[in-house]
Amino acid sequence: MTNTPAIEAEGLVKRYDGVRALDGLTLSVDRGEFFGLLGPNGAGKTTFIETLVGLVEPTAGQAAVFGNDVETEQQAVRNHVSVAPQEFNVDRFFPIQEVLEHAARIHGVRASDARERAAEALESVGLAAKGDRKFRALSGGMKRRFLLARALVSDPDLLILDEPTAGVDVEIRRDIWNVVQRLNDDGMTVLLTTHYIEEAERLCDRVCVVDGGQTVVVDTPGQLRRRGTDTIRAEIDGERVHANRLRAVDGVDDVAVTSDGVTVRAERAESVLAAVVTAVSRQGRTVETLEVDRASLEDAFVDLTGPGADGSGGPESDETTTSQPSERSRQSSTTEQ
Amino acid sequence: MTDDSTLSVPDSVVPTWVVRTLGLARREVLRVTRRAKNTVLPPIVTNGLYITVFGVILGARIGETQGVPYLQFVLPGLIALGAISQSFQNAAFSLFHSRWEGYVEVMIAAPISSAEGIVSYLLGSAVRGLLVGGAVFALGYLFTGTPVRHPALLIAFVVVVVLLFGGLGLVGGMWADDFDQLTVFNQFLIRPLVFFGGVFYPLADLPGIARTVSYLNPIVYIVNGIRFSLTGISSVPPLTSLAVLVGATVLVVGLDVWLFERGFGLTE
């Protein structure tokens, strides 16, 4: 039982009036994992979530949550899962403390505990002082945080966050990140859908890039970043360098020469950097400044899902390495020469 | 404002399904009681006007009907009208509103079963229907002062009626696509059935074919059942009426469960 994945989807298909919202989506999420679903609008992320909790019935394929089939064992699935949706779907009649109590009770939390759970959930998202307010009286950021609190009040094993930081400012976004990171550190499995590349990079152990209702690739943010291309920008004193001599450097993909420097693109900046500087020096020029832009997850994402992507996104990896919260998506270093 | 603590049932020993059902039912009941001036008071005022105009003012001219004063004759129908329309409206509006605002998804994604959800909504509707029906009865009693002939039967009829129309309200709440459609059931189905259900006249006054057709109208059984409970007179045997209504309630609640299970109007 403990080896059963938190989520296992195999060939999930959902058609709406001829449109395939899911087109054979396959993925597996380990217990305790922080798993990201990254994809453009209409990629099928929300449909996948709704399939897991029974809001959408799949046309074909199978999905299970902690080993429970989402179609035939719905109640068992729902005992494990909570969703913080993208939409503000809140009962606006009651103060938010009571909305949480109601949510807890329909998950089977006894009345004596529901109030305490609701207070704790509000506390965890910094809304403890707002419990007597109604949802409409909250600011946009508070509303987002409240949706998270509502998902937490049933103490789920699997927390599903659908665009949890959409439309909130940086400070609140980071607050939300800290809360869900803590929950994941404590063992809660988290499935996150997001448009924000930085969010996926910072939080997720693995990311599934979804496009057209299909799994394009599943990998760690670090490995996905390596699928992109690094850029080296060098300012050169004196006359222009010869581009062909730089192109001859092993590992260089592309070279662009400008009046004051050169831009070199390579899969791995560190593997060509010394050779590029040497090639410039051999032409009698001096590198004045050097800037390396690492390929970001965003670059990889655009490559995988943007125009020109072949749809397969390359060979699918199912690496289970757990990465640390990744470094900033774009690292720059400037070296005076 | 209701003392909410009275609505919390000590549940340290109750099964989880009861906890879930009472949790949702509490929400539905509070939705009625906290806004009593919107949910309960208006229909009481409306029915109070019916009692005053039809029962007291016109009733004095009409005299006796089937051996009782007209107000006594018409009061059972007004109780039924209040209980029917309010239990229907409560279930229909509450479920539709949760669909409209999207928070029905919170219920669907929770481990609460269809049957538990339906029972919860029916309890909320029953409370509203019983409050209004009871208030109409109390108003009528002020004018008639006549004791209830069969109180147990009266309670049985009113409870079955609010459950039956609460159940129909859930169908309406699942079916409607917008707020306008919510009124369709009430205006074009329930209200005509009530007015042709023997509320204001005895069935015996109708010509043959109209009287026969009237027996297809469930309101006839409701009105006559309550009328028998209050006055001892009825155009239909009371136990037959009760049996018909219980059967209809079982069918409608069964339909609710079937529709909920299939996610009719609730899921994609």
Coordinates of C-alpha atoms in Angstrom, one line a residue:
Chain A
M1 CA 0.0 0.0 0.0
T2 CA 2.8 2.4 0.9
N3 CA 4.4 1.9 -2.5
T4 CA 1.2 2.8 -4.3
P5 CA 1.6 6.1 -6.2
A6 CA -0.4 9.0 -4.9
I7 CA -1.7 9.5 -8.5
E8 CA -1.5 7.1 -11.4
A9 CA -3.1 8.1 -14.7
E10 CA -2.9 5.9 -17.8
G11 CA -4.1 7.0 -21.2
L12 CA -6.7 9.4 -19.9
V13 CA -9.0 10.8 -22.6
K14 CA -11.8 13.4 -22.2
R15 CA -13.7 14.6 -25.2
Y16 CA -16.1 17.5 -25.2
D17 CA -18.1 17.9 -28.4
G18 CA -15.3 16.7 -30.5
V19 CA -12.6 18.5 -28.6
R20 CA -10.1 16.3 -26.8
A21 CA -9.3 18.1 -23.5
L22 CA -7.3 15.1 -22.5
D23 CA -5.7 13.0 -25.2
G24 CA -4.1 10.0 -23.6
L25 CA -2.5 11.7 -20.6
T26 CA -0.2 9.4 -18.6
L27 CA 1.7 10.2 -15.5
S28 CA 2.5 9.0 -12.0
V29 CA 3.0 11.0 -8.9
D30 CA 4.8 9.5 -5.9
R31 CA 3.7 9.8 -2.3
G32 CA 5.1 12.8 -0.7
E33 CA 6.1 14.4 -3.9
F34 CA 5.7 18.0 -5.0
F35 CA 4.6 17.5 -8.5
G36 CA 3.9 20.3 -11.0
L37 CA 1.7 20.3 -14.1
L38 CA 2.9 22.9 -16.5
G39 CA 1.2 23.7 -19.7
P40 CA -0.4 26.5 -21.8
N41 CA -4.0 27.5 -21.5
G42 CA -6.3 24.6 -22.7
A43 CA -3.5 22.0 -22.2
G44 CA -5.9 19.9 -20.1
K45 CA -4.5 20.6 -16.6
T46 CA -7.8 21.6 -15.0
T47 CA -9.7 18.8 -16.7
F48 CA -7.1 16.3 -15.3
I49 CA -7.7 17.6 -11.8
E50 CA -11.5 17.5 -12.2
T51 CA -11.2 13.9 -13.4
L52 CA -9.3 13.0 -10.3
V53 CA -12.1 14.3 -7.9
G54 CA -15.0 13.1 -10.0
L55 CA -16.1 16.4 -11.4
V56 CA -15.4 15.1 -14.9
E57 CA -15.9 11.6 -16.1
P58 CA -13.1 10.4 -18.4
T59 CA -14.1 9.2 -21.9
A60 CA -11.3 6.6 -21.8
G61 CA -8.3 5.6 -19.8
Q62 CA -7.8 5.1 -16.1
A63 CA -6.7 7.1 -13.1
A64 CA -6.2 6.1 -9.4
V65 CA -5.5 8.1 -6.3
F66 CA -3.6 6.2 -3.6
G67 CA -4.7 3.1 -5.5
N68 CA -8.4 4.0 -5.6
D69 CA -10.0 4.2 -9.0
V70 CA -11.4 7.6 -9.6
E71 CA -14.6 6.3 -11.2
T72 CA -15.4 3.2 -9.2
E73 CA -14.0 4.2 -5.8
Q74 CA -14.9 7.9 -5.7
Q75 CA -15.6 8.1 -2.0
A76 CA -12.2 6.6 -1.0
V77 CA -10.5 9.0 -3.4
R78 CA -12.3 12.0 -1.9
N79 CA -11.3 10.9 1.6
H80 CA -7.7 11.5 0.6
V81 CA -7.9 14.6 -1.6
S82 CA -8.6 18.3 -1.4
V83 CA -8.6 20.9 -4.1
A84 CA -7.9 24.6 -4.1
P85 CA -9.5 25.5 -7.4
Q86 CA -8.6 28.3 -9.7
E87 CA -12.1 29.8 -9.5
F88 CA -13.5 31.5 -6.4
N89 CA -16.2 29.0 -5.9
V90 CA -17.1 29.9 -2.3
D91 CA -20.5 30.1 -0.4
R92 CA -20.7 33.8 0.1
F93 CA -23.6 33.6 2.5
F94 CA -21.6 32.5 5.6
P95 CA -18.5 34.1 7.3
I96 CA -15.4 32.3 6.1
Q97 CA -14.8 30.6 9.5
E98 CA -18.1 28.8 9.0
V99 CA -17.5 28.0 5.4
L100 CA -14.4 26.1 6.6
E101 CA -16.4 24.4 9.3
H102 CA -18.9 23.2 6.7
A103 CA -16.2 22.0 4.4
A104 CA -14.6 20.1 7.3
R105 CA -17.9 18.5 8.3
I106 CA -18.8 17.2 4.9
H107 CA -15.4 15.5 5.0
G108 CA -16.5 13.7 8.2
V109 CA -14.8 16.0 10.7
R110 CA -16.9 16.0 13.9
A111 CA -18.5 19.2 15.0
S112 CA -16.3 19.4 18.1
D113 CA -13.1 19.4 15.9
A114 CA -14.4 21.3 12.9
R115 CA -14.2 24.7 14.5
E116 CA -10.7 24.1 15.8
R117 CA -9.6 22.8 12.3
A118 CA -11.1 25.9 10.7
A119 CA -9.3 28.2 13.0
E120 CA -6.0 26.4 12.4
A121 CA -6.5 26.5 8.7
L122 CA -7.2 30.3 8.8
E123 CA -4.2 30.7 11.0
S124 CA -1.9 28.8 8.6
V125 CA -2.7 31.2 5.8
G126 CA -2.6 34.3 7.9
L127 CA -6.4 34.9 8.0
A128 CA -7.0 34.2 11.6
A129 CA -8.3 37.7 12.3
K130 CA -10.7 37.6 9.3
G131 CA -12.8 34.6 10.3
D132 CA -16.0 36.5 10.9
R133 CA -15.8 38.2 7.5
K134 CA -17.7 37.0 4.4
F135 CA -15.7 36.0 1.3
R136 CA -16.8 39.0 -0.7
A137 CA -15.2 41.3 1.9
L138 CA -11.7 39.8 1.4
S139 CA -9.1 41.2 -0.9
G140 CA -7.9 39.2 -4.0
G141 CA -4.9 37.9 -2.2
M142 CA -6.9 36.9 0.9
K143 CA -9.4 35.1 -1.4
R144 CA -6.6 33.0 -2.8
R145 CA -5.3 32.2 0.6
F146 CA -8.8 31.3 1.8
L147 CA -9.1 28.8 -1.0
L148 CA -5.9 27.2 0.3
A149 CA -7.3 27.2 3.8
R150 CA -10.5 25.5 2.7
A151 CA -8.5 22.8 1.0
L152 CA -6.4 22.2 4.1
V153 CA -9.3 22.0 6.6
S154 CA -9.9 18.4 5.8
D155 CA -6.2 17.5 6.3
P156 CA -5.8 15.8 3.0
D157 CA -3.1 13.3 2.0
L158 CA -3.1 14.8 -1.5
L159 CA -3.4 18.6 -1.9
I160 CA -4.3 19.8 -5.4
L161 CA -3.6 23.4 -6.2
D162 CA -5.0 24.8 -9.4
E163 CA -3.2 28.0 -10.2
P164 CA -3.0 28.9 -6.5
T165 CA -1.2 32.2 -7.0
A166 CA -3.0 33.5 -10.0
G167 CA -3.4 37.2 -9.8
V168 CA -1.8 37.8 -6.4
D169 CA 1.2 40.0 -5.7
V170 CA 4.7 38.8 -5.1
E171 CA 4.6 38.9 -1.3
I172 CA 1.4 36.9 -1.1
R173 CA 2.7 34.5 -3.7
R174 CA 5.7 33.8 -1.6
D175 CA 3.6 33.4 1.5
I176 CA 1.5 30.8 -0.3
W177 CA 4.7 29.1 -1.5
N178 CA 6.0 28.9 2.0
V179 CA 2.8 27.4 3.3
V180 CA 2.6 24.6 0.7
Q181 CA 6.3 24.0 0.9
R182 CA 6.0 23.4 4.6
L183 CA 3.0 21.0 4.1
N184 CA 5.0 19.1 1.5
D185 CA 8.0 18.9 3.9
D186 CA 5.7 17.4 6.5
G187 CA 4.8 14.6 4.0
M188 CA 1.7 15.9 2.2
T189 CA 1.7 15.1 -1.5
V190 CA 1.1 18.2 -3.6
L191 CA -0.1 18.4 -7.2
L192 CA 0.4 22.0 -8.5
T193 CA -0.8 23.4 -11.8
T194 CA 0.6 26.7 -12.7
H195 CA 1.5 29.2 -15.5
Y196 CA 4.3 30.5 -13.5
I197 CA 7.5 28.9 -14.5
E198 CA 9.3 30.3 -11.4
E199 CA 6.7 28.7 -9.2
A200 CA 7.3 25.2 -10.7
E201 CA 11.0 25.6 -10.6
R202 CA 11.1 26.7 -7.0
L203 CA 8.6 24.2 -5.5
C204 CA 8.4 21.1 -7.6
D205 CA 10.4 17.9 -7.3
R206 CA 9.2 17.0 -10.8
V207 CA 7.3 18.7 -13.5
C208 CA 5.0 17.3 -16.1
V209 CA 4.8 19.5 -19.2
V210 CA 1.3 19.0 -20.7
D211 CA 0.2 20.2 -24.1
G212 CA -2.9 19.3 -26.1
G213 CA -4.1 16.9 -23.4
Q214 CA -0.9 14.8 -23.6
T215 CA 2.1 14.3 -21.4
V216 CA 5.0 16.0 -23.3
V217 CA 7.7 15.2 -20.7
V218 CA 8.1 14.5 -17.0
D219 CA 11.3 15.4 -15.4
T220 CA 13.0 17.4 -12.6
P221 CA 13.1 21.2 -13.2
G222 CA 16.9 20.9 -13.3
Q223 CA 16.8 18.2 -16.1
L224 CA 14.2 20.2 -18.0
R225 CA 16.3 23.3 -17.9
R226 CA 19.2 21.3 -19.4
R227 CA 17.0 20.7 -22.4
G228 CA 17.3 24.5 -23.2
T229 CA 20.2 26.4 -24.6
D230 CA 22.6 28.7 -22.6
T231 CA 23.7 32.0 -24.0
I232 CA 27.1 33.6 -23.6
R233 CA 27.4 37.4 -24.2
A234 CA 30.9 38.9 -24.5
E235 CA 31.8 42.5 -25.0
I236 CA 35.0 42.8 -27.1
D237 CA 37.3 45.7 -27.4
G238 CA 38.6 46.7 -30.8
E239 CA 37.3 45.4 -34.1
R240 CA 34.8 42.7 -34.8
V241 CA 35.7 39.1 -34.3
H242 CA 35.3 36.4 -37.0
A243 CA 32.2 34.5 -36.3
N244 CA 33.3 31.4 -38.2
R245 CA 36.2 30.8 -35.9
L246 CA 33.8 30.8 -32.9
R247 CA 31.4 28.5 -34.7
A248 CA 34.3 26.1 -35.1
V249 CA 34.4 25.7 -31.3
D250 CA 33.1 22.2 -30.4
G251 CA 29.7 22.6 -28.7
V252 CA 28.8 26.0 -30.0
D253 CA 25.4 26.0 -31.7
D254 CA 25.1 29.5 -32.9
V255 CA 27.1 32.8 -33.0
A256 CA 26.0 36.4 -33.6
V257 CA 28.5 39.1 -34.0
T258 CA 27.6 42.8 -33.2
S259 CA 29.6 46.0 -33.3
D260 CA 30.6 45.8 -29.7
G261 CA 30.6 42.1 -29.0
V262 CA 29.4 38.6 -29.7
T263 CA 26.6 36.3 -28.6
V264 CA 27.2 32.6 -28.5
R265 CA 24.5 30.0 -27.9
A266 CA 25.5 26.5 -26.6
E267 CA 23.8 23.7 -24.9
R268 CA 26.3 23.9 -22.0
A269 CA 27.9 27.3 -21.4
E270 CA 30.5 25.9 -19.1
S271 CA 31.8 23.4 -21.7
V272 CA 32.5 26.0 -24.3
L273 CA 33.3 29.1 -22.3
A274 CA 37.1 28.7 -22.1
A275 CA 37.3 27.7 -25.8
V276 CA 35.3 30.8 -26.8
V277 CA 37.5 33.2 -24.8
T278 CA 40.6 31.5 -26.3
A279 CA 39.2 31.8 -29.8
V280 CA 38.6 35.5 -29.2
S281 CA 42.1 36.1 -27.8
R282 CA 43.7 34.3 -30.8
Q283 CA 42.1 36.9 -33.0
G284 CA 44.0 39.6 -31.0
R285 CA 40.9 40.8 -29.2
T286 CA 40.2 41.2 -25.5
V287 CA 37.0 40.1 -23.8
E288 CA 36.0 43.0 -21.6
T289 CA 32.9 41.6 -20.0
L290 CA 31.4 38.1 -20.1
E291 CA 27.8 37.3 -19.2
V292 CA 26.3 33.8 -19.1
D293 CA 22.5 33.3 -19.2
R294 CA 21.7 29.8 -18.2
A295 CA 18.8 28.1 -20.0
S296 CA 15.7 28.4 -17.9
L297 CA 12.7 26.2 -17.4
E298 CA 10.8 28.8 -19.3
D299 CA 13.1 28.3 -22.3
A300 CA 12.6 24.6 -22.1
F301 CA 8.8 25.0 -21.7
V302 CA 8.6 27.3 -24.8
D303 CA 10.7 24.8 -26.8
L304 CA 8.5 21.9 -25.7
T305 CA 5.1 23.6 -26.1
G306 CA 5.5 26.5 -28.4
P307 CA 5.1 26.8 -32.2
G308 CA 7.5 24.3 -33.8
A309 CA 7.4 21.9 -30.9
D310 CA 6.9 18.5 -32.5
G311 CA 4.4 17.4 -29.9
S312 CA 6.5 14.6 -28.5
G313 CA 9.0 16.9 -26.8
G314 CA 11.7 14.3 -27.0
P315 CA 12.1 11.1 -25.2
E316 CA 10.0 10.9 -22.0
S317 CA 12.0 10.6 -18.9
D318 CA 10.5 9.5 -15.6
E319 CA 13.3 10.4 -13.4
T320 CA 12.5 10.1 -9.8
T321 CA 15.4 12.0 -8.4
T322 CA 14.2 14.5 -5.8
S323 CA 15.6 17.9 -6.5
Q324 CA 16.0 20.7 -4.0
P325 CA 14.0 23.7 -4.6
S326 CA 15.8 25.0 -7.6
E327 CA 17.8 28.1 -8.0
R328 CA 16.5 31.1 -9.9
S329 CA 15.5 30.3 -13.4
R330 CA 18.0 32.6 -15.0
Q331 CA 21.4 32.9 -13.5
S332 CA 23.7 35.6 -14.7
S333 CA 27.3 36.2 -13.9
T334 CA 29.4 39.0 -15.2
T335 CA 33.2 38.8 -15.3
E336 CA 35.5 41.7 -15.7
Q337 CA 38.4 40.7 -17.9
Chain B
M1 CA -30.9 35.3 14.6
T2 CA -31.0 31.7 15.7
D3 CA -28.8 30.4 18.5
D4 CA -26.5 28.3 16.3
S5 CA -25.3 26.2 19.1
T6 CA -28.8 24.6 19.2
L7 CA -28.2 23.3 15.7
S8 CA -25.0 21.5 16.6
V9 CA -25.6 17.9 17.5
P10 CA -23.1 16.3 19.8
D11 CA -21.5 13.8 17.5
S12 CA -18.7 12.1 19.4
V13 CA -20.4 8.7 19.0
V14 CA -22.2 9.1 15.7
P15 CA -21.0 7.4 12.5
T16 CA -19.1 9.5 10.0
W17 CA -21.9 9.5 7.4
V18 CA -24.2 11.1 10.1
V19 CA -21.5 13.7 10.7
R20 CA -21.3 14.6 7.0
T21 CA -25.1 14.7 6.6
L22 CA -25.7 16.8 9.7
G23 CA -22.9 19.1 8.7
L24 CA -24.4 19.9 5.4
A25 CA -28.0 19.9 6.8
R26 CA -26.8 22.5 9.4
R27 CA -25.7 24.7 6.6
E28 CA -29.0 24.4 4.8
V29 CA -31.0 25.1 7.9
L30 CA -29.0 28.1 8.9
R31 CA -29.5 29.4 5.4
V32 CA -33.2 29.5 6.2
T33 CA -33.2 30.6 9.8
R34 CA -30.6 33.4 9.6
R35 CA -32.5 35.1 6.9
A36 CA -36.0 34.4 8.2
K37 CA -37.1 37.9 7.1
N38 CA -36.4 36.8 3.5
T39 CA -37.2 33.1 3.6
V40 CA -40.0 32.7 6.0
L41 CA -41.7 36.1 6.7
P42 CA -42.8 37.0 3.1
P43 CA -44.8 33.8 2.5
I44 CA -46.4 34.1 6.0
V45 CA -47.5 37.6 5.1
T46 CA -48.9 36.5 1.7
N47 CA -50.8 33.6 3.2
G48 CA -52.0 35.9 6.0
L49 CA -53.5 38.1 3.2
Y50 CA -55.2 35.0 1.6
I51 CA -56.7 34.1 5.0
T52 CA -58.0 37.6 5.5
V53 CA -59.4 38.1 2.1
F54 CA -60.7 34.6 1.1
G55 CA -61.3 33.3 4.6
V56 CA -62.6 36.2 6.6
I57 CA -64.0 38.8 4.1
L58 CA -65.2 36.6 1.3
G59 CA -65.8 33.7 3.6
A60 CA -68.5 35.6 5.5
R61 CA -70.5 35.9 2.3
I62 CA -69.9 32.4 1.1
G63 CA -71.0 30.8 4.4
E64 CA -70.5 27.1 4.9
T65 CA -68.8 24.7 2.5
Q66 CA -69.2 20.9 3.1
G67 CA -70.6 21.7 6.5
V68 CA -67.8 23.9 7.8
P69 CA -67.2 27.7 7.7
Y70 CA -65.4 28.7 4.5
L71 CA -62.3 29.8 6.3
Q72 CA -62.0 26.4 7.9
F73 CA -62.5 24.8 4.5
V74 CA -59.9 26.9 2.8
L75 CA -57.2 26.9 5.5
P76 CA -55.9 23.4 4.8
G77 CA -55.2 24.4 1.2
L78 CA -53.4 27.6 2.4
I79 CA -51.2 25.5 4.8
A80 CA -50.4 23.2 1.9
L81 CA -49.7 26.1 -0.5
G82 CA -47.2 27.6 2.0
A83 CA -45.5 24.3 2.8
I84 CA -45.3 23.2 -0.8
S85 CA -44.1 26.4 -2.4
Q86 CA -41.5 27.1 0.3
S87 CA -40.0 23.6 0.5
F88 CA -39.8 23.5 -3.3
Q89 CA -38.3 26.9 -3.5
N90 CA -35.7 26.3 -0.8
A91 CA -34.3 23.1 -2.3
A92 CA -34.4 24.5 -5.9
F93 CA -32.8 27.8 -5.0
S94 CA -30.2 26.5 -2.6
L95 CA -28.9 23.8 -5.0
F96 CA -29.1 26.0 -8.0
H97 CA -27.2 28.8 -6.2
S98 CA -24.4 26.4 -5.3
R99 CA -24.2 25.4 -8.9
W100 CA -24.3 29.1 -10.1
E101 CA -21.6 30.1 -7.6
G102 CA -19.6 26.9 -8.2
Y103 CA -19.4 25.8 -4.6
V104 CA -21.4 22.7 -5.3
E105 CA -18.0 21.3 -6.4
V106 CA -16.9 21.4 -2.8
M107 CA -19.7 19.0 -2.0
I108 CA -19.1 16.8 -5.0
A109 CA -15.4 16.6 -4.3
A110 CA -16.0 15.6 -0.7
P111 CA -16.7 12.1 0.5
I112 CA -20.3 12.9 1.3
S113 CA -22.6 10.5 -0.7
S114 CA -25.5 11.5 -3.0
A115 CA -28.0 10.1 -0.5
E116 CA -26.4 12.1 2.4
G117 CA -26.4 15.3 0.3
I118 CA -30.0 14.8 -0.7
V119 CA -31.1 14.2 2.9
S120 CA -29.3 17.4 4.0
Y121 CA -31.0 19.5 1.4
L122 CA -34.4 18.0 2.2
L123 CA -33.9 18.8 5.9
G124 CA -33.3 22.4 5.0
S125 CA -36.3 22.5 2.8
A126 CA -38.4 20.7 5.4
V127 CA -37.6 23.3 8.0
R128 CA -38.6 26.2 5.8
G129 CA -41.8 24.4 4.6
L130 CA -42.8 23.5 8.2
L131 CA -42.1 26.9 9.5
V132 CA -44.3 28.6 6.9
G133 CA -47.0 25.9 7.0
G134 CA -47.0 26.1 10.8
A135 CA -47.3 29.8 10.8
V136 CA -50.2 29.7 8.4
F137 CA -51.9 27.2 10.5
A138 CA -51.3 29.4 13.6
L139 CA -52.8 32.4 11.8
G140 CA -55.8 30.5 10.7
Y141 CA -56.3 29.1 14.2
L142 CA -56.5 32.7 15.5
F143 CA -59.6 33.2 13.4
T144 CA -61.2 29.8 13.6
G145 CA -60.1 28.5 17.0
T146 CA -61.2 25.0 15.9
P147 CA -59.1 22.2 17.5
V148 CA -57.3 19.8 15.2
R149 CA -59.2 16.6 14.7
H150 CA -56.3 14.3 13.9
P151 CA -53.0 15.9 14.9
A152 CA -50.8 12.9 14.2
L153 CA -52.2 12.6 10.7
L154 CA -51.7 16.4 10.2
I155 CA -48.0 16.1 11.1
A156 CA -47.6 13.0 8.8
F157 CA -49.2 14.8 5.8
V158 CA -47.2 18.0 6.2
V159 CA -43.9 16.2 6.7
V160 CA -44.5 14.0 3.6
V161 CA -45.5 17.1 1.6
V162 CA -42.4 19.1 2.4
L163 CA -40.2 16.1 1.6
L164 CA -42.0 15.5 -1.6
F165 CA -41.8 19.1 -2.8
G166 CA -38.3 19.5 -1.5
G167 CA -37.4 16.5 -3.6
L168 CA -39.0 18.1 -6.6
G169 CA -37.2 21.3 -5.8
L170 CA -33.9 19.4 -6.1
V171 CA -34.8 18.3 -9.6
G172 CA -35.6 21.9 -10.5
G173 CA -32.3 23.0 -8.9
M174 CA -30.4 20.5 -11.0
W175 CA -32.3 21.2 -14.2
A176 CA -32.4 25.0 -14.3
D177 CA -29.7 26.8 -16.3
D178 CA -30.5 30.2 -15.0
F179 CA -32.5 32.0 -12.3
D180 CA -35.5 32.6 -14.7
Q181 CA -35.8 28.8 -15.2
L182 CA -36.1 28.3 -11.5
T183 CA -39.5 30.1 -11.5
V184 CA -40.8 28.0 -14.3
F185 CA -41.7 25.0 -12.1
N186 CA -43.3 27.2 -9.5
Q187 CA -45.3 29.4 -11.8
F188 CA -46.3 27.0 -14.5
L189 CA -46.6 23.7 -12.7
I190 CA -47.0 24.0 -8.9
R191 CA -49.2 27.1 -8.7
P192 CA -51.8 25.9 -11.3
L193 CA -51.9 22.5 -9.7
V194 CA -52.5 24.1 -6.3
F195 CA -55.3 26.3 -7.7
F196 CA -57.0 23.3 -9.4
G197 CA -56.3 21.1 -6.4
G198 CA -59.4 21.8 -4.5
V199 CA -58.0 24.4 -2.2
F200 CA -60.8 26.9 -2.8
Y201 CA -63.7 24.6 -3.8
P202 CA -64.9 21.1 -3.0
L203 CA -64.2 18.5 -5.7
A204 CA -67.9 17.6 -5.6
D205 CA -68.7 21.0 -7.2
L206 CA -66.8 20.0 -10.3
P207 CA -68.5 18.4 -13.4
G208 CA -67.8 14.7 -13.9
I209 CA -64.8 14.8 -16.2
A210 CA -63.1 17.6 -14.4
R211 CA -63.5 15.8 -11.1
T212 CA -62.0 12.6 -12.6
V213 CA -59.0 14.5 -14.0
S214 CA -58.5 16.2 -10.6
Y215 CA -57.6 12.9 -9.1
L216 CA -54.4 12.9 -11.2
N217 CA -53.4 16.1 -9.4
P218 CA -51.3 15.2 -6.3
I219 CA -52.3 18.5 -4.7
V220 CA -55.8 17.1 -4.3
Y221 CA -54.5 14.4 -2.0
I222 CA -52.5 16.8 0.0
V223 CA -55.3 19.3 0.5
N224 CA -57.8 16.7 1.3
G225 CA -55.5 14.9 3.7
I226 CA -54.7 18.1 5.6
R227 CA -58.4 19.1 5.5
F228 CA -59.4 15.7 7.0
S229 CA -56.8 16.1 9.7
L230 CA -58.1 19.5 10.6
T231 CA -61.9 19.2 10.1
G232 CA -62.7 15.6 9.5
I233 CA -64.0 16.2 6.0
S234 CA -62.4 15.0 2.8
S235 CA -63.3 14.2 -0.8
V236 CA -60.7 11.4 -0.8
P237 CA -60.1 8.7 1.9
P238 CA -57.2 10.1 4.0
L239 CA -55.1 7.0 4.2
T240 CA -55.4 6.7 0.4
S241 CA -54.1 10.2 0.1
L242 CA -51.2 9.5 2.5
A243 CA -50.3 6.3 0.6
V244 CA -50.3 8.2 -2.7
L245 CA -48.1 10.9 -1.3
V246 CA -45.7 8.6 0.4
G247 CA -45.4 6.7 -2.9
A248 CA -44.8 9.9 -4.8
T249 CA -42.2 11.0 -2.3
V250 CA -40.3 7.7 -2.5
L251 CA -40.3 8.0 -6.3
V252 CA -39.1 11.6 -6.3
V253 CA -36.4 11.1 -3.7
G254 CA -35.3 8.0 -5.7
L255 CA -35.2 10.2 -8.8
D256 CA -33.0 12.7 -6.9
V257 CA -30.5 10.0 -5.9
W258 CA -30.4 8.7 -9.4
L259 CA -29.8 12.1 -10.9
F260 CA -27.2 13.0 -8.2
E261 CA -25.3 9.8 -8.8
R262 CA -25.2 10.6 -12.5
G263 CA -24.1 14.2 -11.8
F264 CA -27.1 15.6 -13.7
G265 CA -26.5 19.3 -13.8
L266 CA -23.7 18.9 -11.3
T267 CA -20.7 17.6 -13.2
E268 CA -19.5 17.7 -16.8

